[in-house]
């Protein structure tokens, strides 16, 4: 309370509220430059395989092969539409987070109990909560009468957590262990309580998640890399064959104009027009099958990778953190093998926790057998 310069009995004054609103801004999740639909559409059109098909359709039309041109165009449209729909749904992840915001909240300001929009909250505000209320921002519990909060949206824990007012000496505990804190996006299921706002908007834990979502860089999947590679190889092969046909024809005394049209027709014939459509339809069917098994796929190319997964390692809540589960300790026959240096920058290495002996020159047999089995 002292750090936030607030009082549980009086709350903040109107002058202080205005000052903090200017300092911290509105209590809302800000969508930072999501991909425009036109950009999503361009990303679908600009893939190597689609560009080759578009070129093939144009050449076919110029050569008078209208039926083939229309067929290739239809395949391109189908490929682009299916990919665009999946990407557009992925961009709606931020909107799903915004739905967790709450419209109204009871606040104590200048000694008076008022009902305000959650967007008007600032750090230091005193809020009153009861069963059924959604938490409007991150807050520290000041008073608790059997206050229990459902935090599944953040921690994955299915059971409601009973909150307390006692000071927790360890500052860096996981969210689920911070029993005196409340977080935006969670809900009160039982009891009542009073809390002081500690963070609003994008500074909340939910806001940090929103920031991470907006900053995700999408790497191409193995399937996308393979399709691009196939597209480049086919393009080069088509050009090479067309040039070879043109040269042979001209050397044999054929008309240059006639051989040019023949070479172009051969280059178009090399392109597998049905490949993108077959791949897209196959992935769409795979996505539907995985959905029936409760696996929701936002991006079609991910189906190929996820479809190969046989084991997912996660904690009991099913929560994944940095997309990589890391072994930290191996306990074999009373010997502890630690994996040290597991941060993002330094390379990891193995060491024996119960002896200073070098792992590779004097290791227990049980450790050696375990490492061999896992290799």
Tab-separated table of C-alpha atoms in Angstrom:
chain	number	residue	atom	x	y	z
A	1	UNK	CA	0.000	0.000	0.000
A	2	UNK	CA	2.807	2.388	0.840
A	3	UNK	CA	4.582	1.678	-2.434
A	4	UNK	CA	1.398	2.426	-4.379
A	5	UNK	CA	0.615	5.487	-2.185
A	6	UNK	CA	-2.926	4.292	-1.596
A	7	UNK	CA	-5.250	3.576	1.337
A	8	UNK	CA	-7.623	0.643	1.709
A	9	UNK	CA	-10.115	2.856	3.553
A	10	UNK	CA	-10.035	5.892	1.245
A	11	UNK	CA	-8.588	4.727	-2.042
A	12	UNK	CA	-7.145	7.272	-4.457
A	13	UNK	CA	-8.188	10.888	-4.825
A	14	UNK	CA	-9.573	12.108	-8.144
A	15	UNK	CA	-6.473	14.224	-8.736
A	16	UNK	CA	-4.213	11.230	-8.202
A	17	UNK	CA	-6.397	9.093	-10.483
A	18	UNK	CA	-6.099	11.581	-13.339
A	19	UNK	CA	-2.342	11.756	-12.850
A	20	UNK	CA	-1.989	7.972	-12.989
A	21	UNK	CA	-4.313	7.645	-15.968
A	22	UNK	CA	-1.961	9.903	-17.898
A	23	UNK	CA	1.035	7.916	-16.668
A	24	UNK	CA	-0.250	4.359	-17.200
A	25	UNK	CA	-2.988	4.832	-19.811
A	26	UNK	CA	-6.286	2.919	-20.006
A	27	UNK	CA	-6.632	-0.531	-18.498
A	28	UNK	CA	-7.007	-2.457	-21.741
A	29	UNK	CA	-5.101	-4.852	-23.942
A	30	UNK	CA	-3.649	-3.022	-26.936
A	31	UNK	CA	-3.512	-4.789	-30.268
A	32	UNK	CA	-0.182	-3.839	-31.815
A	33	UNK	CA	-0.164	-4.010	-35.564
A	34	UNK	CA	-1.738	-7.354	-36.337
A	35	UNK	CA	-1.389	-8.558	-39.913
A	36	UNK	CA	-3.753	-6.827	-42.304
A	37	UNK	CA	-5.974	-9.221	-44.297
A	38	UNK	CA	-4.352	-8.004	-47.528
A	39	UNK	CA	-0.931	-8.911	-46.140
A	40	UNK	CA	-2.197	-12.370	-45.189
A	41	UNK	CA	-3.563	-12.756	-48.711
A	42	UNK	CA	-0.232	-11.666	-50.235
A	43	UNK	CA	1.657	-14.212	-48.128
A	44	UNK	CA	-0.502	-16.955	-49.623
A	45	UNK	CA	-0.108	-15.714	-53.198
A	46	UNK	CA	3.644	-15.115	-52.955
A	47	UNK	CA	4.663	-18.715	-52.252
A	48	UNK	CA	6.927	-20.258	-54.893
A	49	UNK	CA	4.477	-22.927	-55.991
A	50	UNK	CA	1.572	-20.484	-56.362
A	51	UNK	CA	3.703	-18.064	-58.404
A	52	UNK	CA	4.674	-20.902	-60.728
A	53	UNK	CA	1.024	-21.878	-61.161
A	54	UNK	CA	0.016	-18.274	-61.859
A	55	UNK	CA	2.741	-18.043	-64.492
A	56	UNK	CA	1.572	-21.340	-65.999
A	57	UNK	CA	-2.040	-20.093	-66.134
A	58	UNK	CA	-1.008	-16.847	-67.857
A	59	UNK	CA	1.131	-18.685	-70.430
A	60	UNK	CA	-1.671	-21.191	-71.086
A	61	UNK	CA	-4.115	-18.345	-71.679
A	62	UNK	CA	-1.697	-16.619	-74.080
A	63	UNK	CA	-1.272	-19.866	-75.988
A	64	UNK	CA	-5.043	-20.181	-76.358
A	65	UNK	CA	-5.370	-23.092	-73.926
A	66	UNK	CA	-8.299	-21.507	-72.093
A	67	UNK	CA	-9.550	-24.679	-70.404
A	68	UNK	CA	-6.165	-25.436	-68.870
A	69	UNK	CA	-5.726	-21.809	-67.805
A	70	UNK	CA	-9.104	-21.803	-66.042
A	71	UNK	CA	-8.355	-25.107	-64.315
A	72	UNK	CA	-4.991	-23.864	-63.042
A	73	UNK	CA	-6.602	-20.593	-61.906
A	74	UNK	CA	-9.272	-22.488	-59.966
A	75	UNK	CA	-6.584	-24.541	-58.216
A	76	UNK	CA	-4.709	-21.353	-57.255
A	77	UNK	CA	-7.883	-19.757	-55.884
A	78	UNK	CA	-8.691	-22.856	-53.804
A	79	UNK	CA	-5.137	-23.014	-52.421
A	80	UNK	CA	-5.089	-19.299	-51.529
A	81	UNK	CA	-8.553	-19.263	-49.938
A	82	UNK	CA	-7.907	-22.274	-47.687
A	83	UNK	CA	-4.552	-20.891	-46.542
A	84	UNK	CA	-5.958	-17.397	-45.993
A	85	UNK	CA	-8.842	-18.657	-43.846
A	86	UNK	CA	-6.490	-20.568	-41.535
A	87	UNK	CA	-4.091	-17.610	-41.172
A	88	UNK	CA	-6.951	-15.182	-40.528
A	89	UNK	CA	-8.248	-17.358	-37.710
A	90	UNK	CA	-4.797	-17.324	-36.120
A	91	UNK	CA	-4.861	-13.509	-36.114
A	92	UNK	CA	-7.992	-13.666	-33.949
A	93	UNK	CA	-5.978	-14.980	-30.957
A	94	UNK	CA	-5.606	-11.424	-29.652
A	95	UNK	CA	-9.349	-10.858	-29.889
A	96	UNK	CA	-9.912	-13.948	-27.725
A	97	UNK	CA	-7.751	-12.433	-24.988
A	98	UNK	CA	-9.671	-9.175	-25.136
A	99	UNK	CA	-12.891	-11.049	-24.368
A	100	UNK	CA	-11.454	-11.826	-20.937
A	101	UNK	CA	-11.632	-8.108	-20.008
A	102	UNK	CA	-14.482	-7.038	-17.705
A	103	UNK	CA	-16.779	-4.030	-18.270
A	104	UNK	CA	-17.613	-2.794	-14.747
A	105	UNK	CA	-16.005	-3.020	-11.305
A	106	UNK	CA	-16.673	-1.649	-7.799
A	107	UNK	CA	-13.942	0.782	-6.731
A	108	UNK	CA	-13.280	2.817	-3.589
A	109	UNK	CA	-12.162	6.338	-4.488
A	110	UNK	CA	-11.880	9.337	-2.177
A	111	UNK	CA	-13.681	7.318	0.497
A	112	UNK	CA	-16.685	6.624	-1.739
A	113	UNK	CA	-17.734	3.295	-3.265
A	114	UNK	CA	-18.387	3.762	-6.985
A	115	UNK	CA	-18.949	1.505	-9.977
A	116	UNK	CA	-16.647	2.226	-12.912
A	117	UNK	CA	-15.596	0.802	-16.244
A	118	UNK	CA	-12.608	-1.501	-15.877
A	119	UNK	CA	-10.768	0.631	-18.448
A	120	UNK	CA	-10.629	3.500	-15.928
A	121	UNK	CA	-8.689	1.571	-13.289
A	122	UNK	CA	-5.161	2.661	-12.368
A	123	UNK	CA	-2.478	1.159	-10.102
A	124	UNK	CA	-3.380	1.955	-6.500
A	125	UNK	CA	-7.153	1.674	-6.939
A	126	UNK	CA	-8.998	-0.300	-4.242
A	127	UNK	CA	-11.448	-2.820	-5.714
A	128	UNK	CA	-14.119	-4.896	-3.957
A	129	UNK	CA	-14.736	-8.419	-5.175
A	130	UNK	CA	-17.263	-11.167	-4.551
A	131	UNK	CA	-18.295	-14.500	-6.041
A	132	UNK	CA	-19.017	-14.193	-9.749
A	133	UNK	CA	-16.763	-11.180	-10.343
A	134	UNK	CA	-14.051	-11.224	-12.977
A	135	UNK	CA	-10.694	-9.806	-11.913
A	136	UNK	CA	-10.291	-6.484	-13.821
A	137	UNK	CA	-6.486	-6.137	-13.470
A	138	UNK	CA	-3.547	-7.578	-11.545
A	139	UNK	CA	-3.967	-6.843	-7.828
A	140	UNK	CA	-2.640	-7.591	-4.338
A	141	UNK	CA	-5.164	-9.039	-1.853
A	142	UNK	CA	-5.757	-6.680	1.103
A	143	UNK	CA	-8.740	-8.397	2.738
A	144	UNK	CA	-10.003	-11.925	2.187
A	145	UNK	CA	-13.085	-13.724	3.463
A	146	UNK	CA	-12.726	-17.229	2.043
A	147	UNK	CA	-11.802	-15.677	-1.280
A	148	UNK	CA	-11.259	-18.320	-3.968
A	149	UNK	CA	-10.266	-17.622	-7.547
A	150	UNK	CA	-10.361	-19.765	-10.672
A	151	UNK	CA	-6.997	-19.235	-12.411
A	152	UNK	CA	-7.218	-21.918	-15.095
A	153	UNK	CA	-6.900	-19.306	-17.852
A	154	UNK	CA	-3.375	-18.459	-16.669
A	155	UNK	CA	-2.007	-21.449	-14.791
A	156	UNK	CA	-4.049	-24.362	-16.162
A	157	UNK	CA	-5.040	-25.463	-12.650
A	158	UNK	CA	-8.602	-26.776	-12.671
A	159	UNK	CA	-9.281	-26.186	-8.962
A	160	UNK	CA	-10.044	-22.744	-7.532
A	161	UNK	CA	-7.232	-21.259	-5.414
A	162	UNK	CA	-7.903	-19.840	-1.953
A	163	UNK	CA	-6.290	-16.426	-1.590
A	164	UNK	CA	-4.637	-14.937	1.488
A	165	UNK	CA	-3.307	-11.601	2.674
A	166	UNK	CA	-0.055	-12.818	4.222
A	167	UNK	CA	3.241	-11.614	2.807
A	168	UNK	CA	5.076	-14.195	0.687
A	169	UNK	CA	8.840	-13.821	1.221
A	170	UNK	CA	9.866	-15.358	-2.121
A	171	UNK	CA	9.343	-12.759	-4.882
A	172	UNK	CA	9.923	-14.964	-7.936
A	173	UNK	CA	7.364	-17.707	-7.370
A	174	UNK	CA	5.297	-19.071	-10.297
A	175	UNK	CA	1.901	-17.441	-10.784
A	176	UNK	CA	0.061	-20.385	-9.286
A	177	UNK	CA	1.999	-20.077	-6.017
A	178	UNK	CA	1.415	-16.354	-5.492
A	179	UNK	CA	-1.485	-16.821	-3.128
A	180	UNK	CA	-1.794	-13.131	-2.243
A	181	UNK	CA	-2.094	-11.958	-5.863
A	182	UNK	CA	-5.012	-11.704	-8.298
A	183	UNK	CA	-4.676	-11.575	-12.076
A	184	UNK	CA	-6.609	-10.147	-15.002
A	185	UNK	CA	-8.557	-12.859	-16.817
A	186	UNK	CA	-9.326	-14.925	-13.710
A	187	UNK	CA	-12.638	-15.158	-11.831
A	188	UNK	CA	-13.826	-15.178	-8.224
A	189	UNK	CA	-15.737	-18.388	-7.531
A	190	UNK	CA	-16.350	-18.099	-3.775
A	191	UNK	CA	-16.151	-15.622	-0.907
A	192	UNK	CA	-15.339	-11.946	-1.094
A	193	UNK	CA	-12.333	-9.709	-0.729
A	194	UNK	CA	-10.632	-6.375	-1.250
A	195	UNK	CA	-7.523	-5.796	-3.333
A	196	UNK	CA	-5.285	-2.968	-4.497
A	197	UNK	CA	-4.470	-2.753	-8.216
A	198	UNK	CA	-0.773	-3.324	-8.924
A	199	UNK	CA	-0.711	-3.438	-12.738
A	200	UNK	CA	-3.102	-2.536	-15.549
A	201	UNK	CA	-3.395	-3.068	-19.293
A	202	UNK	CA	-0.363	-4.460	-21.056
A	203	UNK	CA	1.616	-4.478	-17.787
A	204	UNK	CA	-0.551	-7.277	-16.381
A	205	UNK	CA	0.407	-10.940	-16.713
A	206	UNK	CA	-2.312	-11.359	-19.339
A	207	UNK	CA	-0.936	-8.294	-21.122
A	208	UNK	CA	2.506	-9.892	-21.173
A	209	UNK	CA	0.967	-12.960	-22.834
A	210	UNK	CA	-0.680	-10.674	-25.404
A	211	UNK	CA	2.693	-9.037	-26.079
A	212	UNK	CA	4.294	-12.450	-26.632
A	213	UNK	CA	1.500	-13.487	-29.010
A	214	UNK	CA	1.964	-10.328	-31.062
A	215	UNK	CA	5.727	-10.831	-31.224
A	216	UNK	CA	5.684	-14.428	-32.449
A	217	UNK	CA	7.759	-15.018	-35.580
A	218	UNK	CA	6.322	-17.822	-37.684
A	219	UNK	CA	9.013	-20.131	-39.036
A	220	UNK	CA	8.129	-22.208	-42.106
A	221	UNK	CA	7.224	-25.803	-41.349
A	222	UNK	CA	9.160	-28.704	-42.918
A	223	UNK	CA	6.309	-29.189	-45.391
A	224	UNK	CA	6.420	-25.540	-46.479
A	225	UNK	CA	10.188	-25.755	-46.952
A	226	UNK	CA	9.810	-28.928	-49.020
A	227	UNK	CA	7.086	-27.408	-51.221
A	228	UNK	CA	9.186	-24.302	-51.844
A	229	UNK	CA	12.153	-26.508	-52.687
A	230	UNK	CA	10.060	-28.578	-55.084
A	231	UNK	CA	8.736	-25.401	-56.672
A	232	UNK	CA	12.227	-24.020	-57.292
A	233	UNK	CA	13.447	-27.346	-58.703
A	234	UNK	CA	10.442	-27.605	-61.031
A	235	UNK	CA	10.877	-24.007	-62.177
A	236	UNK	CA	14.531	-24.577	-63.003
A	237	UNK	CA	13.755	-27.929	-64.656
A	238	UNK	CA	10.980	-26.393	-66.760
A	239	UNK	CA	13.217	-23.553	-67.925
A	240	UNK	CA	16.073	-25.941	-68.700
A	241	UNK	CA	13.852	-28.312	-70.697
A	242	UNK	CA	12.241	-25.400	-72.571
A	243	UNK	CA	15.627	-23.956	-73.523
A	244	UNK	CA	16.874	-27.390	-74.557
A	245	UNK	CA	13.811	-28.011	-76.769
A	246	UNK	CA	14.167	-24.561	-78.325
A	247	UNK	CA	17.842	-25.078	-79.118
A	248	UNK	CA	17.347	-28.568	-80.555
A	249	UNK	CA	14.439	-27.403	-82.685
A	250	UNK	CA	16.278	-24.404	-84.092
A	251	UNK	CA	19.382	-26.500	-84.812
A	252	UNK	CA	17.174	-29.032	-86.619
A	253	UNK	CA	15.900	-26.247	-88.856
A	254	UNK	CA	12.457	-25.682	-87.358
A	255	UNK	CA	10.841	-22.248	-87.227
A	256	UNK	CA	12.000	-20.134	-84.279
A	257	UNK	CA	8.456	-18.917	-83.556
A	258	UNK	CA	7.029	-22.447	-83.663
A	259	UNK	CA	9.780	-23.851	-81.465
A	260	UNK	CA	9.354	-21.020	-78.963
A	261	UNK	CA	5.663	-21.853	-78.527
A	262	UNK	CA	6.539	-25.538	-78.244
A	263	UNK	CA	9.185	-24.835	-75.595
A	264	UNK	CA	6.760	-22.730	-73.567
A	265	UNK	CA	4.133	-25.485	-73.766
A	266	UNK	CA	6.684	-28.025	-72.517
A	267	UNK	CA	7.630	-25.735	-69.605
A	268	UNK	CA	3.974	-25.410	-68.612
A	269	UNK	CA	3.494	-29.181	-68.853
A	270	UNK	CA	6.319	-29.719	-66.358
A	271	UNK	CA	4.388	-27.857	-63.637
A	272	UNK	CA	2.256	-30.230	-61.477
A	273	UNK	CA	-0.884	-28.066	-61.329
A	274	UNK	CA	-2.690	-30.407	-58.977
A	275	UNK	CA	0.054	-30.625	-56.339
A	276	UNK	CA	-0.934	-27.568	-54.220
A	277	UNK	CA	-4.599	-28.551	-54.311
A	278	UNK	CA	-3.849	-32.138	-53.311
A	279	UNK	CA	-1.588	-30.997	-50.466
A	280	UNK	CA	-4.097	-28.408	-49.211
A	281	UNK	CA	-7.060	-30.789	-49.299
A	282	UNK	CA	-5.014	-33.510	-47.590
A	283	UNK	CA	-3.986	-31.128	-44.808
A	284	UNK	CA	-7.578	-29.908	-44.413
A	285	UNK	CA	-8.800	-33.483	-43.998
A	286	UNK	CA	-6.018	-34.098	-41.474
A	287	UNK	CA	-7.044	-30.995	-39.532
A	288	UNK	CA	-10.633	-32.242	-39.376
A	289	UNK	CA	-9.518	-35.646	-38.106
A	290	UNK	CA	-7.332	-34.057	-35.419
A	291	UNK	CA	-10.216	-31.773	-34.423
A	292	UNK	CA	-12.355	-34.846	-33.774
A	293	UNK	CA	-9.642	-35.900	-31.323
A	294	UNK	CA	-9.730	-32.498	-29.566
A	295	UNK	CA	-6.655	-31.076	-31.326
A	296	UNK	CA	-7.477	-27.677	-32.834
A	297	UNK	CA	-5.169	-26.670	-35.722
A	298	UNK	CA	-4.942	-22.963	-36.529
A	299	UNK	CA	-2.529	-23.286	-39.465
A	300	UNK	CA	-2.810	-25.999	-42.086
A	301	UNK	CA	0.956	-26.535	-42.653
A	302	UNK	CA	1.262	-27.459	-38.952
A	303	UNK	CA	-0.841	-30.574	-39.549
A	304	UNK	CA	2.080	-32.376	-41.182
A	305	UNK	CA	4.363	-31.718	-38.200
A	306	UNK	CA	1.798	-32.277	-35.448
A	307	UNK	CA	0.519	-35.390	-37.177
A	308	UNK	CA	3.928	-36.963	-36.635
A	309	UNK	CA	3.933	-36.317	-32.878
A	310	UNK	CA	3.608	-39.449	-30.760
A	311	UNK	CA	4.439	-38.098	-27.293
A	312	UNK	CA	3.858	-34.648	-25.762
A	313	UNK	CA	5.736	-33.992	-22.510
A	314	UNK	CA	3.980	-31.485	-20.242
A	315	UNK	CA	3.155	-30.965	-16.591
A	316	UNK	CA	-0.076	-32.141	-15.000
A	317	UNK	CA	-1.974	-29.065	-16.217
A	318	UNK	CA	-0.984	-29.638	-19.838
A	319	UNK	CA	0.689	-26.234	-20.000
A	320	UNK	CA	3.592	-25.659	-22.390
A	321	UNK	CA	5.943	-22.761	-21.689
A	322	UNK	CA	8.766	-22.111	-24.161
A	323	UNK	CA	7.763	-24.970	-26.491
A	324	UNK	CA	10.600	-27.150	-25.228
A	325	UNK	CA	10.560	-29.540	-22.286
A	326	UNK	CA	14.034	-29.809	-20.746
A	327	UNK	CA	15.371	-32.580	-18.498
A	328	UNK	CA	17.159	-31.021	-15.519
A	329	UNK	CA	17.938	-34.007	-13.257
A	330	UNK	CA	18.233	-37.759	-13.909
A	331	UNK	CA	18.048	-39.975	-10.808
A	332	UNK	CA	19.427	-43.469	-11.442
A	333	UNK	CA	20.217	-45.958	-8.667
A	334	UNK	CA	20.984	-43.200	-6.188
A	335	UNK	CA	23.170	-41.195	-8.581
A	336	UNK	CA	22.020	-37.760	-9.704
A	337	UNK	CA	22.921	-36.517	-13.163
A	338	UNK	CA	22.274	-32.802	-13.677
A	339	UNK	CA	21.793	-30.956	-16.928
A	340	UNK	CA	23.447	-27.583	-16.342
A	341	UNK	CA	23.428	-24.469	-18.485
A	342	UNK	CA	19.858	-24.882	-19.756
A	343	UNK	CA	19.164	-21.202	-20.410
A	344	UNK	CA	18.520	-19.828	-23.889
A	345	UNK	CA	22.078	-18.615	-24.544
A	346	UNK	CA	24.601	-21.001	-22.944
A	347	UNK	CA	24.970	-24.586	-24.262
A	348	UNK	CA	23.808	-27.347	-21.923
A	349	UNK	CA	26.147	-29.957	-20.475
A	350	UNK	CA	25.876	-32.972	-18.150
A	351	UNK	CA	27.528	-33.312	-14.751
A	352	UNK	CA	27.299	-35.657	-11.767
A	353	UNK	CA	25.630	-33.962	-8.821
A	354	UNK	CA	26.952	-36.308	-6.111
A	355	UNK	CA	30.625	-36.508	-7.125
A	356	UNK	CA	33.214	-34.213	-8.701
A	357	UNK	CA	34.448	-37.049	-10.926
A	358	UNK	CA	34.494	-36.458	-14.648
A	359	UNK	CA	31.365	-37.896	-16.288
A	360	UNK	CA	33.168	-39.483	-19.208
A	361	UNK	CA	36.150	-41.013	-17.378
A	362	UNK	CA	34.630	-42.305	-14.131
A	363	UNK	CA	30.883	-42.561	-14.290
A	364	UNK	CA	28.707	-45.104	-12.435
A	365	UNK	CA	27.593	-48.053	-14.632
A	366	UNK	CA	23.922	-47.241	-14.074
A	367	UNK	CA	24.412	-43.724	-15.456
A	368	UNK	CA	26.268	-45.056	-18.477
A	369	UNK	CA	23.539	-47.582	-19.277
A	370	UNK	CA	20.836	-44.923	-18.898
A	371	UNK	CA	22.599	-42.535	-21.254
A	372	UNK	CA	23.156	-45.332	-23.767
A	373	UNK	CA	19.477	-46.290	-23.641
A	374	UNK	CA	18.403	-42.704	-24.270
A	375	UNK	CA	20.865	-42.046	-27.077
